[in-house]
Coordinates of C-alpha atoms in Angstrom, one line a residue:
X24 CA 36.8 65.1 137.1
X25 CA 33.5 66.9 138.3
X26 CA 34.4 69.6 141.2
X27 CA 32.4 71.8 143.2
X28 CA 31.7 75.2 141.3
X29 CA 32.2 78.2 143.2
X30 CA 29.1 80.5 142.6
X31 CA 28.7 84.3 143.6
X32 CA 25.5 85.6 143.4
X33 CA 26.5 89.3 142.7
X34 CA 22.5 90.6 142.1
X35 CA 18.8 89.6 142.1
X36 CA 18.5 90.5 138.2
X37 CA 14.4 90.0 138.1
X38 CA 14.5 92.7 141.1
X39 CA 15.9 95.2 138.9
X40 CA 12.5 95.1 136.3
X41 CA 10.5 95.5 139.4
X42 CA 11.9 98.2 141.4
X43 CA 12.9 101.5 140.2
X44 CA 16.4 101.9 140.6
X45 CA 18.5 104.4 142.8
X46 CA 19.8 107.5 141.6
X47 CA 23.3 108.5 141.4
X48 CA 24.4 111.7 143.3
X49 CA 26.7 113.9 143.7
X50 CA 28.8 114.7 147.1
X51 CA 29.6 118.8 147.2
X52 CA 32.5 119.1 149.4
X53 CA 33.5 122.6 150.7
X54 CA 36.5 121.4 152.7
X55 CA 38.9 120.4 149.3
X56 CA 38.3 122.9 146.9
X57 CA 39.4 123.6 142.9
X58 CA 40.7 126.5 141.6
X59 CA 42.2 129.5 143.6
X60 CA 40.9 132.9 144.4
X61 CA 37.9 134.2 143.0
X62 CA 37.4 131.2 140.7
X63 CA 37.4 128.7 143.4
X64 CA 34.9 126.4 143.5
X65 CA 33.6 123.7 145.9
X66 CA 34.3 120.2 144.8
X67 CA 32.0 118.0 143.4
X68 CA 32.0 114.1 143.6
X69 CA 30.2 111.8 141.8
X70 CA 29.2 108.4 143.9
X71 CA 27.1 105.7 142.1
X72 CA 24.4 104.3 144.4
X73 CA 24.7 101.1 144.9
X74 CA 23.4 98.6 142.6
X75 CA 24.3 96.7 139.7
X76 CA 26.7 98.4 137.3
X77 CA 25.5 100.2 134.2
X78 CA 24.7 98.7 130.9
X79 CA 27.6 98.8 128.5
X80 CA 25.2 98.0 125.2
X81 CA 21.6 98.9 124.6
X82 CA 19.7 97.7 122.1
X83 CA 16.0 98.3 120.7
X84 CA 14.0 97.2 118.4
X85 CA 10.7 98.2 117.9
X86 CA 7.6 97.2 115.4
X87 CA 5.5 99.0 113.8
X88 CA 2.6 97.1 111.8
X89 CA 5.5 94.9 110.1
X90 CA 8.4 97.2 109.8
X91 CA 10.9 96.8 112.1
X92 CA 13.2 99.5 113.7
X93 CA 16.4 99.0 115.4
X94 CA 18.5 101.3 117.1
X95 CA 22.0 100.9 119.5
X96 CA 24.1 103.1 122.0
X97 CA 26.7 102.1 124.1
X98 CA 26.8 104.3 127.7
X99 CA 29.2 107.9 127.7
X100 CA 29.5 107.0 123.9
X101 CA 29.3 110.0 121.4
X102 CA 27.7 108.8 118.1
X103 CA 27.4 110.3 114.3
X104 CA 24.9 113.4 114.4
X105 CA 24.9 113.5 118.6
X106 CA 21.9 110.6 117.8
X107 CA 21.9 107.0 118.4
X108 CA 23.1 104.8 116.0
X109 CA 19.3 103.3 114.1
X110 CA 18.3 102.2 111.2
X111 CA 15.3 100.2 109.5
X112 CA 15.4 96.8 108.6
X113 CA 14.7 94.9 105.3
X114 CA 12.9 91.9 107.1
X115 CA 9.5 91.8 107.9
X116 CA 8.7 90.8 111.7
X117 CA 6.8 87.9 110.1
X118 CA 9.8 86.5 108.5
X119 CA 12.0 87.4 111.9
X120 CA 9.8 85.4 114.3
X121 CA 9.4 82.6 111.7
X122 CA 13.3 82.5 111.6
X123 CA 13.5 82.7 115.5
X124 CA 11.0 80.0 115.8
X125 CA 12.8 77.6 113.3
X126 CA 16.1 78.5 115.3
X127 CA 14.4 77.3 118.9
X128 CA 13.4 74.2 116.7
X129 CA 16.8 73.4 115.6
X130 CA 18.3 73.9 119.3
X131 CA 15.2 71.7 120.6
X132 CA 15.9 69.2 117.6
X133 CA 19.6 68.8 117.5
X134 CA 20.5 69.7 120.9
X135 CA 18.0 68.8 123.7
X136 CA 16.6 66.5 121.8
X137 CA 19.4 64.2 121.3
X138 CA 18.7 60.9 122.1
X139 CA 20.8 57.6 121.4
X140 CA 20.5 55.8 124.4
X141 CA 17.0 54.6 125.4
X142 CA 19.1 54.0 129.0
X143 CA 20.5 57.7 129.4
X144 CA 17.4 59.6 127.2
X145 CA 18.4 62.9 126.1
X146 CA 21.9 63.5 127.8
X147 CA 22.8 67.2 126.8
X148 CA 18.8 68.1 128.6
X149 CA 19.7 66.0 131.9
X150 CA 23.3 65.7 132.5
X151 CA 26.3 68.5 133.4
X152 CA 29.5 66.1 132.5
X153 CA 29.2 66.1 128.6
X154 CA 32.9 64.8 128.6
X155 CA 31.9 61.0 127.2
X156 CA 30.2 63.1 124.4
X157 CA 33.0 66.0 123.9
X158 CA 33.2 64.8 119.9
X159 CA 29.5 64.6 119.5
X160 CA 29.1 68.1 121.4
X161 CA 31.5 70.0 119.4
X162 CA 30.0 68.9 115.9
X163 CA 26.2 70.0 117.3
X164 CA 28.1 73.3 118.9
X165 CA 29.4 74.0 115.2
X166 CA 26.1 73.8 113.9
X167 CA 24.4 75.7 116.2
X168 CA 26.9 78.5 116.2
X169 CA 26.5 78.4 112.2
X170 CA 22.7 78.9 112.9
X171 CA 23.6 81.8 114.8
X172 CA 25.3 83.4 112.4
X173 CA 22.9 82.8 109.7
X174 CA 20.2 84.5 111.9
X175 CA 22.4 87.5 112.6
X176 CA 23.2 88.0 109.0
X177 CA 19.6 87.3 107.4
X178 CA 18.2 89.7 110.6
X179 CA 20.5 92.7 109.3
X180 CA 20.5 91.7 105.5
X181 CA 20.4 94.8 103.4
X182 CA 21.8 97.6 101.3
X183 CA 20.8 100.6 102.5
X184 CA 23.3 103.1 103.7
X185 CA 22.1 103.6 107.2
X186 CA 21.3 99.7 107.7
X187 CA 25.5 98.7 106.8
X188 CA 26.6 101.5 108.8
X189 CA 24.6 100.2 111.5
X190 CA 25.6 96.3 111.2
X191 CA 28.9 97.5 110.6
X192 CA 28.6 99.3 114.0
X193 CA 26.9 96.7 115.9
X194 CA 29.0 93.4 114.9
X195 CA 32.6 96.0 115.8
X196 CA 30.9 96.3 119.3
X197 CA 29.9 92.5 119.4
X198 CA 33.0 90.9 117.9
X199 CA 36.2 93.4 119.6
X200 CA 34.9 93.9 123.4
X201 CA 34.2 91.2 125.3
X202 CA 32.2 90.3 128.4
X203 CA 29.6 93.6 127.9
X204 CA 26.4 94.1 129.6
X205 CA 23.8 94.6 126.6
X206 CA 20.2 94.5 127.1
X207 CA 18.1 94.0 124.3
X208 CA 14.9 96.1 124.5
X209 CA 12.8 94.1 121.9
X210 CA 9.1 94.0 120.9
X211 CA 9.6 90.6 119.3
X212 CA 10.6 87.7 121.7
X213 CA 14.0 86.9 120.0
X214 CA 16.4 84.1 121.1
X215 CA 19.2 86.6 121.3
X216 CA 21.7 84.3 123.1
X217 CA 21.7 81.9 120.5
X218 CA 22.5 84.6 117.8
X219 CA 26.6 84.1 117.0
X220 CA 29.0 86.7 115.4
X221 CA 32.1 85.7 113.2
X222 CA 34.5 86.1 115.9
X223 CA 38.2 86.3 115.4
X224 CA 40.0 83.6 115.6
X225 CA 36.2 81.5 114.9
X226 CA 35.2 79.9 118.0
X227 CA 32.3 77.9 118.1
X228 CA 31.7 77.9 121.5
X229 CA 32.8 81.9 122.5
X230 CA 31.1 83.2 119.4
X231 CA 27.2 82.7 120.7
X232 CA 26.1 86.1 122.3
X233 CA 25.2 84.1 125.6
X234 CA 28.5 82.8 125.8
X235 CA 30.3 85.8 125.0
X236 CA 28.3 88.7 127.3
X237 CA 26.0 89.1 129.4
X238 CA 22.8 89.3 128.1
X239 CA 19.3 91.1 129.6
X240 CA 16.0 90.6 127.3
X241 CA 13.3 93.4 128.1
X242 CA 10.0 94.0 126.3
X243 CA 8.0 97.3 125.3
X244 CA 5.6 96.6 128.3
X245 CA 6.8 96.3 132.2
X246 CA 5.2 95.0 135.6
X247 CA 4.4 97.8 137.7
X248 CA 6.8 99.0 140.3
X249 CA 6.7 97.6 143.3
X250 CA 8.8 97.2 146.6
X251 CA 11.2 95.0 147.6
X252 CA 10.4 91.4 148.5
X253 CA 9.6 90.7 152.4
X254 CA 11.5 88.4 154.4
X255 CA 9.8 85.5 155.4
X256 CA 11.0 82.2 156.5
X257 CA 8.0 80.2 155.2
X258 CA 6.0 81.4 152.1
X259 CA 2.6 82.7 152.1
X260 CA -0.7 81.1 149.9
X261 CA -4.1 80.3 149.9
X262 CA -6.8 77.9 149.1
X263 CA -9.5 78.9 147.2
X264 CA -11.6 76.3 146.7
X265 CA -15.5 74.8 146.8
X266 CA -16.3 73.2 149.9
X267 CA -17.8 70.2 147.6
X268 CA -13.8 69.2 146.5
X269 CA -12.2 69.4 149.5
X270 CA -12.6 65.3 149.6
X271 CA -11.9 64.7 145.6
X272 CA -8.9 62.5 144.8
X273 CA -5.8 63.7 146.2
X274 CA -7.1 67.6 147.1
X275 CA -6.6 66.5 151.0
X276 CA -2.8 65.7 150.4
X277 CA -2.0 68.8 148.5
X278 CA -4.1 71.2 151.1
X279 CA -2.1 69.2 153.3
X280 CA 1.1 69.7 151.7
X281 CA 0.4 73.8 151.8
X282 CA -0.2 73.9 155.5
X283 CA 2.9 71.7 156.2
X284 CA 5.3 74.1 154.4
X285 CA 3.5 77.3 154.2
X286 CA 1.3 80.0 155.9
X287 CA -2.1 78.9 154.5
X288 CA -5.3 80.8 153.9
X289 CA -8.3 79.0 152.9
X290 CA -11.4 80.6 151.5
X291 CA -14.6 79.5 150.6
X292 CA -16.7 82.5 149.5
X293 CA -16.2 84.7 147.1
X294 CA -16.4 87.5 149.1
X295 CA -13.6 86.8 151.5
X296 CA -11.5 86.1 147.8
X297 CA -12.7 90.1 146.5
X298 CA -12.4 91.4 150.2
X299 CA -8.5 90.3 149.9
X300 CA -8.4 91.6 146.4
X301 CA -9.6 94.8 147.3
X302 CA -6.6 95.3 149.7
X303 CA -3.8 97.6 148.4
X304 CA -1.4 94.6 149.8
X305 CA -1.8 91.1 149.2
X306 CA 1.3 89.6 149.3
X307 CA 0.9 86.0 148.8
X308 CA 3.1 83.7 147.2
X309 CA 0.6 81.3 145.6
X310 CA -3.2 81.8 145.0
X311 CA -4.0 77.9 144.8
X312 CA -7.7 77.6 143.0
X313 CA -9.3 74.3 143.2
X314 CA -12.9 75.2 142.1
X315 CA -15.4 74.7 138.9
X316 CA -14.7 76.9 135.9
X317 CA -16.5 77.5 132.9
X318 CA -16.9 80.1 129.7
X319 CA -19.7 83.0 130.6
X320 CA -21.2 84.8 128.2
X321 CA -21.9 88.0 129.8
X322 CA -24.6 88.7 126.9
X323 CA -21.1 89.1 124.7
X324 CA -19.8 87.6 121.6
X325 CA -16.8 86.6 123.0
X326 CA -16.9 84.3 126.3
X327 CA -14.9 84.8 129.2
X328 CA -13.5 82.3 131.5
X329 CA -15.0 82.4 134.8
X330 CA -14.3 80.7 138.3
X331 CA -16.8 79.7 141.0
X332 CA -16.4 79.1 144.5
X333 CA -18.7 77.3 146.8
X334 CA -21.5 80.2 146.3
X335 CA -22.8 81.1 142.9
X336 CA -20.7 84.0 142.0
X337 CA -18.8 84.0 138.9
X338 CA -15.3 85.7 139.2
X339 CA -13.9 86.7 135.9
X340 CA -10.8 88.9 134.7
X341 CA -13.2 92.4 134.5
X342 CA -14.1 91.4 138.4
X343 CA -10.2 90.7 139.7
X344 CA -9.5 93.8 137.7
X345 CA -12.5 96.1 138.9
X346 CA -11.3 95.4 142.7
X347 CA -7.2 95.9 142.0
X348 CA -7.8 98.8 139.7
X349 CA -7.3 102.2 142.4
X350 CA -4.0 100.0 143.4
X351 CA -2.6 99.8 140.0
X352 CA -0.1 102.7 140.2
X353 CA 0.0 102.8 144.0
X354 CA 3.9 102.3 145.2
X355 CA 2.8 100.7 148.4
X356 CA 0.7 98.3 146.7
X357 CA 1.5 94.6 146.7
X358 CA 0.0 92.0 144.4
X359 CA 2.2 89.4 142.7
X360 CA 1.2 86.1 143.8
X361 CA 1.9 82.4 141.6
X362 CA -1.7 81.5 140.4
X363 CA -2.7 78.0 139.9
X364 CA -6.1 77.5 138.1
X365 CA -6.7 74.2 138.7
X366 CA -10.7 74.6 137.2
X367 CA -11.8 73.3 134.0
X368 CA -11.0 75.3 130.8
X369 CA -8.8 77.7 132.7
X370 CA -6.7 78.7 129.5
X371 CA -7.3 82.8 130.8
X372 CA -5.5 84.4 133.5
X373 CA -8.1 86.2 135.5
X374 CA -5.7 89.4 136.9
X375 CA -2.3 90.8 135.9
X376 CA -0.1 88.0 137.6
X377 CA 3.5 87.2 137.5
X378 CA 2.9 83.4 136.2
X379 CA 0.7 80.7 136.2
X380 CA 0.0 76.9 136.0
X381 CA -2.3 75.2 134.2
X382 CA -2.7 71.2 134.4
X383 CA -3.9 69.1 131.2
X384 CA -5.6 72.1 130.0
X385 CA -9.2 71.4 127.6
X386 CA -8.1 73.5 124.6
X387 CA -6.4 73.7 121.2
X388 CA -2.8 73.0 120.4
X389 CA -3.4 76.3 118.8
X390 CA -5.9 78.6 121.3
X391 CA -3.3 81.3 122.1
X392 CA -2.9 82.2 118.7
X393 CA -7.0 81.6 118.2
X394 CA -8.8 82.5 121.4
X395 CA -6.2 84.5 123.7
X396 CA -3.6 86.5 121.4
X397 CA -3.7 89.2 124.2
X398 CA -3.4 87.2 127.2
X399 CA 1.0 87.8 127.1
X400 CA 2.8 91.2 127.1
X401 CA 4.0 92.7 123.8
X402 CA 3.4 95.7 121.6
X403 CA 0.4 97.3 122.4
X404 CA -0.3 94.8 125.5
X405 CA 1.2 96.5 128.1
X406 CA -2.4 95.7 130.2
X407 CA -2.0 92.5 129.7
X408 CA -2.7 90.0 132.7
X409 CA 0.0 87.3 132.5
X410 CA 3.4 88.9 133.2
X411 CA 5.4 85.9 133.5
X412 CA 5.8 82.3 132.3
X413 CA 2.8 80.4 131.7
X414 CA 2.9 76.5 132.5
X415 CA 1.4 73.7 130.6
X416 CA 1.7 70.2 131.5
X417 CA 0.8 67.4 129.0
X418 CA 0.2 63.6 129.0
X419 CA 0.0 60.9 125.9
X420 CA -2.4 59.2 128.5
X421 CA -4.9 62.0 128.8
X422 CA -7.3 60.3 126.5
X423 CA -10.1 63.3 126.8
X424 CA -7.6 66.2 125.4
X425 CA -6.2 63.4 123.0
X426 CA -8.6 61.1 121.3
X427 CA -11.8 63.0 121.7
X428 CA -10.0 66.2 120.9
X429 CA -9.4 64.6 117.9
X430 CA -12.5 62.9 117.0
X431 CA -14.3 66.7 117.2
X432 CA -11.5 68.9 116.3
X433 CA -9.6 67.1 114.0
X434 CA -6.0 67.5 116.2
X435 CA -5.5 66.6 119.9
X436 CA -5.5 69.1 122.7
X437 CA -2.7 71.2 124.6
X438 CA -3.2 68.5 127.0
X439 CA -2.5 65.6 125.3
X440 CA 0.0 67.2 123.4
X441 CA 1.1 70.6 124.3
X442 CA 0.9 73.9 122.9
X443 CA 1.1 74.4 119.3
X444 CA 1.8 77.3 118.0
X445 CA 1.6 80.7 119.9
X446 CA 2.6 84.5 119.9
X447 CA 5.6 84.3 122.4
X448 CA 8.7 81.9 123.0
X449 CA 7.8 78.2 124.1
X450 CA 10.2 75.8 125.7
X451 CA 10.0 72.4 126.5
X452 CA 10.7 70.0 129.4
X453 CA 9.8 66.8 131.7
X454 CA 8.0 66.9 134.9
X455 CA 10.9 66.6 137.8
X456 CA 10.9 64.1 140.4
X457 CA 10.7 65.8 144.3
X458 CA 14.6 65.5 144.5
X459 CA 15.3 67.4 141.5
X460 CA 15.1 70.8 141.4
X461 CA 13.8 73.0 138.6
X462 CA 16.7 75.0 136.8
X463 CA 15.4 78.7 136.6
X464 CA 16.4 78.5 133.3
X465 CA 13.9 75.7 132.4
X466 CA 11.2 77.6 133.3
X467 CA 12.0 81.5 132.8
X468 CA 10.3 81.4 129.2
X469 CA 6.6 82.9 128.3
X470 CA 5.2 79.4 127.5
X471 CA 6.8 76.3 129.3
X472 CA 5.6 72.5 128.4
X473 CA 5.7 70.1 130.4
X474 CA 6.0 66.5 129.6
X475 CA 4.3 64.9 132.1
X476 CA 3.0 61.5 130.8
X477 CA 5.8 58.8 132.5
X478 CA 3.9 60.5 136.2
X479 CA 0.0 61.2 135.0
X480 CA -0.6 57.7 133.7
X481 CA -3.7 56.5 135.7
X482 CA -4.5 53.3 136.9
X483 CA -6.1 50.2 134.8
X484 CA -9.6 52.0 135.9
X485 CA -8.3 54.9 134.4
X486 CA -7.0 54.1 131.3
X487 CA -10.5 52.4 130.3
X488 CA -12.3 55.8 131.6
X489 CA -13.6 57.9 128.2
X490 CA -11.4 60.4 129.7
X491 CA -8.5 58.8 130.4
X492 CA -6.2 60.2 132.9
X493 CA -6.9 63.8 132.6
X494 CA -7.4 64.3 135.7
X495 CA -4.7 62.2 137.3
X496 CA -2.2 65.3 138.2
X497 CA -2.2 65.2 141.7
X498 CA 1.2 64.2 142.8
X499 CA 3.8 65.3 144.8
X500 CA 5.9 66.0 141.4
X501 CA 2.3 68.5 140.9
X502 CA 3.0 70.3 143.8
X503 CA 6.8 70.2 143.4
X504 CA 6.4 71.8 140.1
X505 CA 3.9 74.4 141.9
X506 CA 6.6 75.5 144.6
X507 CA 9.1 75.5 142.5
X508 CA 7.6 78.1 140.4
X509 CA 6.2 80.2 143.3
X510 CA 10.5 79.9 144.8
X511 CA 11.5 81.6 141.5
X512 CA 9.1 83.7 140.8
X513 CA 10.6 85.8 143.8

């Protein structure tokens, strides 16, 4: 029977890779004292600050060209040689990402993508009650734990003395204690919680890492620190559009939908926009951009993607960055809005943001491997200006990123299609109705599709349009989607 689960929210885990955490210390207490005579000695106590507890695992891995280095320690633990237990591995990061890739497509394939009933489409993505399919759920369970396992074995395949003392080490630790808090500390984005260890007795379900602990994923590269969120009742954005769109399509139902149910800003010029950016605080929720954009030269090789306002201005990444750069390291500094580009060809984040959102984007399946390879944080990124999940919704109906995509590139666009492939994690879902919420899960990964074409359709007129209905995104599900974001992005 489906009951209510009880849920206690013990910590805001994103808060703790934001804010630098508090100190332990130490109470000395001359009243109780230890010893006697002259070797008496005030007593010391140790009190934790509060926060969450420690980790009980940590785990690194770290590239270097192709070689790959991985080390472990668990907290208080004394290892061989006073050192941390390390070692290098056999695989090349190459052959690791390809594996972790092929594992996300077996999940995707077997798993989410299960689909028997053209009445109930994809049941294990959209339903919590999986009892009518308990016998077809524990075969795809099996598999997917066996998948695991195979990862976890190829990942630490090898005969070198240090590398089986280490996997030795690592599957004791993962197999015998239960329920630990291990972060993995990884310059590869790995799907650690699918990996699965040979538990004893084998149990498919128990054996995944997910299942088993509790699992943190951290990267080489971090946001800056920055304070606490405020406390607001409503949440803070802005409009940033040219006065020339403010009348296009749908534009006066979203800017509508913002001052409803949020504190709105609107600006016109650019120099209100750089005058905000300029402050050490700007503590909005969502930067909103409905505007032109376009690919500048700058008398460069390389084009940079460029908004525009209703003056002439062009405001690229080296502009946003020139007016936040004496607030970078700056404690008291705030800057970590949503952004949503919603500008032609805006496949670039413009400024070091926590996330963004791009609708029916103009660009190849394949442009962040191609054309923006730095754009996500990794090894040697740590400047890199998208911080958090970037957004990507699709439609079979957009007939400009589809068929003319195809008739001049040879392949239809992220659009049409979604992303391709890409140097960080992707995951795929549909765009919600208003009354569904958004799991956080669903969209906590670097690259999220969305599958968006049973909403942006078009009308008749559209459909015959060369372009089909590209530009047919604004919906309430659009601006669901939006807020949604912005709500867990905090």
């Amino acid at each position: 029977m489906p009951r209510e689960l009880q849920v206690e929210i013990r910590q805001n885990p994103s808060a703790d890779y934001t804010r630098l955490p508090q100190p332990a210390y130490q109470v000395v207490t001359a009243a109780s004292r230890t010893g006697s005579g002259p070797f008496a000695r005030p007593r010391v106590i140790d009190r934790p600050a509060e926060g969450p507890d420690p980790l009980d695992l940590v785990v690194s891995l770290r590239r270097n060209g192709d070689d790959l280095q991985v080390s472990a320690f668990r907290t208080g633990e004394r290892t061989p040689g006073n050192r941390m237990h390390r070692a290098g591995l056999t695989i090349s990061a190459p052959k690791l990402l390809h594996l972790a890739a092929r594992l996300r497509t077996v999940w995707r394939d077997r798993l989410i993508g299960y689909d028997p009933d053209p009445l109930n489409p994809y049941p294990f993505a959209s339903t919590v009650d999986f009892s009518p399919l308990a016998a077809v759920a524990e075969r795809k369970v099996a598999e997917l734990a066996e998948e695991g396992r195979y990862f976890l074995e190829t990942m630490f395949e090898g005969s070198d003395r240090s590398l089986v003392l280490f996997r030795e080490y690592l599957n004791r630790t993962l197999t015998e204690l239960d329920s630990l808090r291990i972060r993995f500390d990884s310059d590869l984005h790995l799907p650690w919680p699918m990996l699965a260890v040979d538990g004893d007795p084998s149990d498919p379900w128990a054996d995944f890492l997910g299942h088993r602990h509790q699992i943190e994923q951290t990267g080489a590269a971090y946001p800056p620190i920055q304070p606490p969120n405020s406390a607001r009742t409503r949440p803070v954005t802005s409009l940033n559009t040219d006065d020339q769109l403010t009348g296009i399509g749908r534009a006066p139902e979203v800017r509508k939908l913002l001052e409803d149910r949020s504190q709105l800003t609107v600006r016109t010029d650019s120099d209100l926009l750089l005058k905000a950016l300029s402050a050490a605080v700007l503590d909005e929720d969502v930067m909103y951009f409905w505007c032109h954009g376009q690919f500048v030269a700058n008398d460069s090789p390389y084009e940079q993607l460029a908004v525009r306002l209703s003056d002439d201005r062009h405001i690229d990444a080296e502009l946003v960055r020139r007016h936040r750069r004496r607030h970078l390291d700056r404690p008291d500094a705030v800057f970590r809005p949503f952004v949503l580009l919603n500008a032609c060809h805006t496949g670039q984040s413009a400024a070091a943001v926590d996330s963004a959102l791009v609708f029916q984007m103009a660009a190849p399946r394949d442009a962040f491997d191609r054309l923006f390879p730095r754009l996500f944080l990794g090894p040697g990124r740590a400047g890199a200006p998208l911080r958090g999940p970037l957004v990507l919704t699709h439609s079979r109906w957009d007939r400009a990123t589809g068929f003319w995509h195809l008739r001049a590139e040879g392949r239809p666009g992220i659009g049409h299609s979604g992303t391709g492939s890409a140097p960080v994690a992707q995951f795929s879902t549909r765009l919600r109705p208003t009354d569904s919420p958004y799991p956080h899960a669903d969209l906590d990964h670097p690259i999220v599709n969305i599958d968006a074409g049973h909403v942006y359709r078009g009308g008749l007129a559209t459909r015959l349009h060369p372009s089909g209905a590209h530009s047919d995104f604004q919906h309430p599900e659009s601006a669901h989607l939006l807020l949604s974001l912005a709500s867990h992005s905090r």
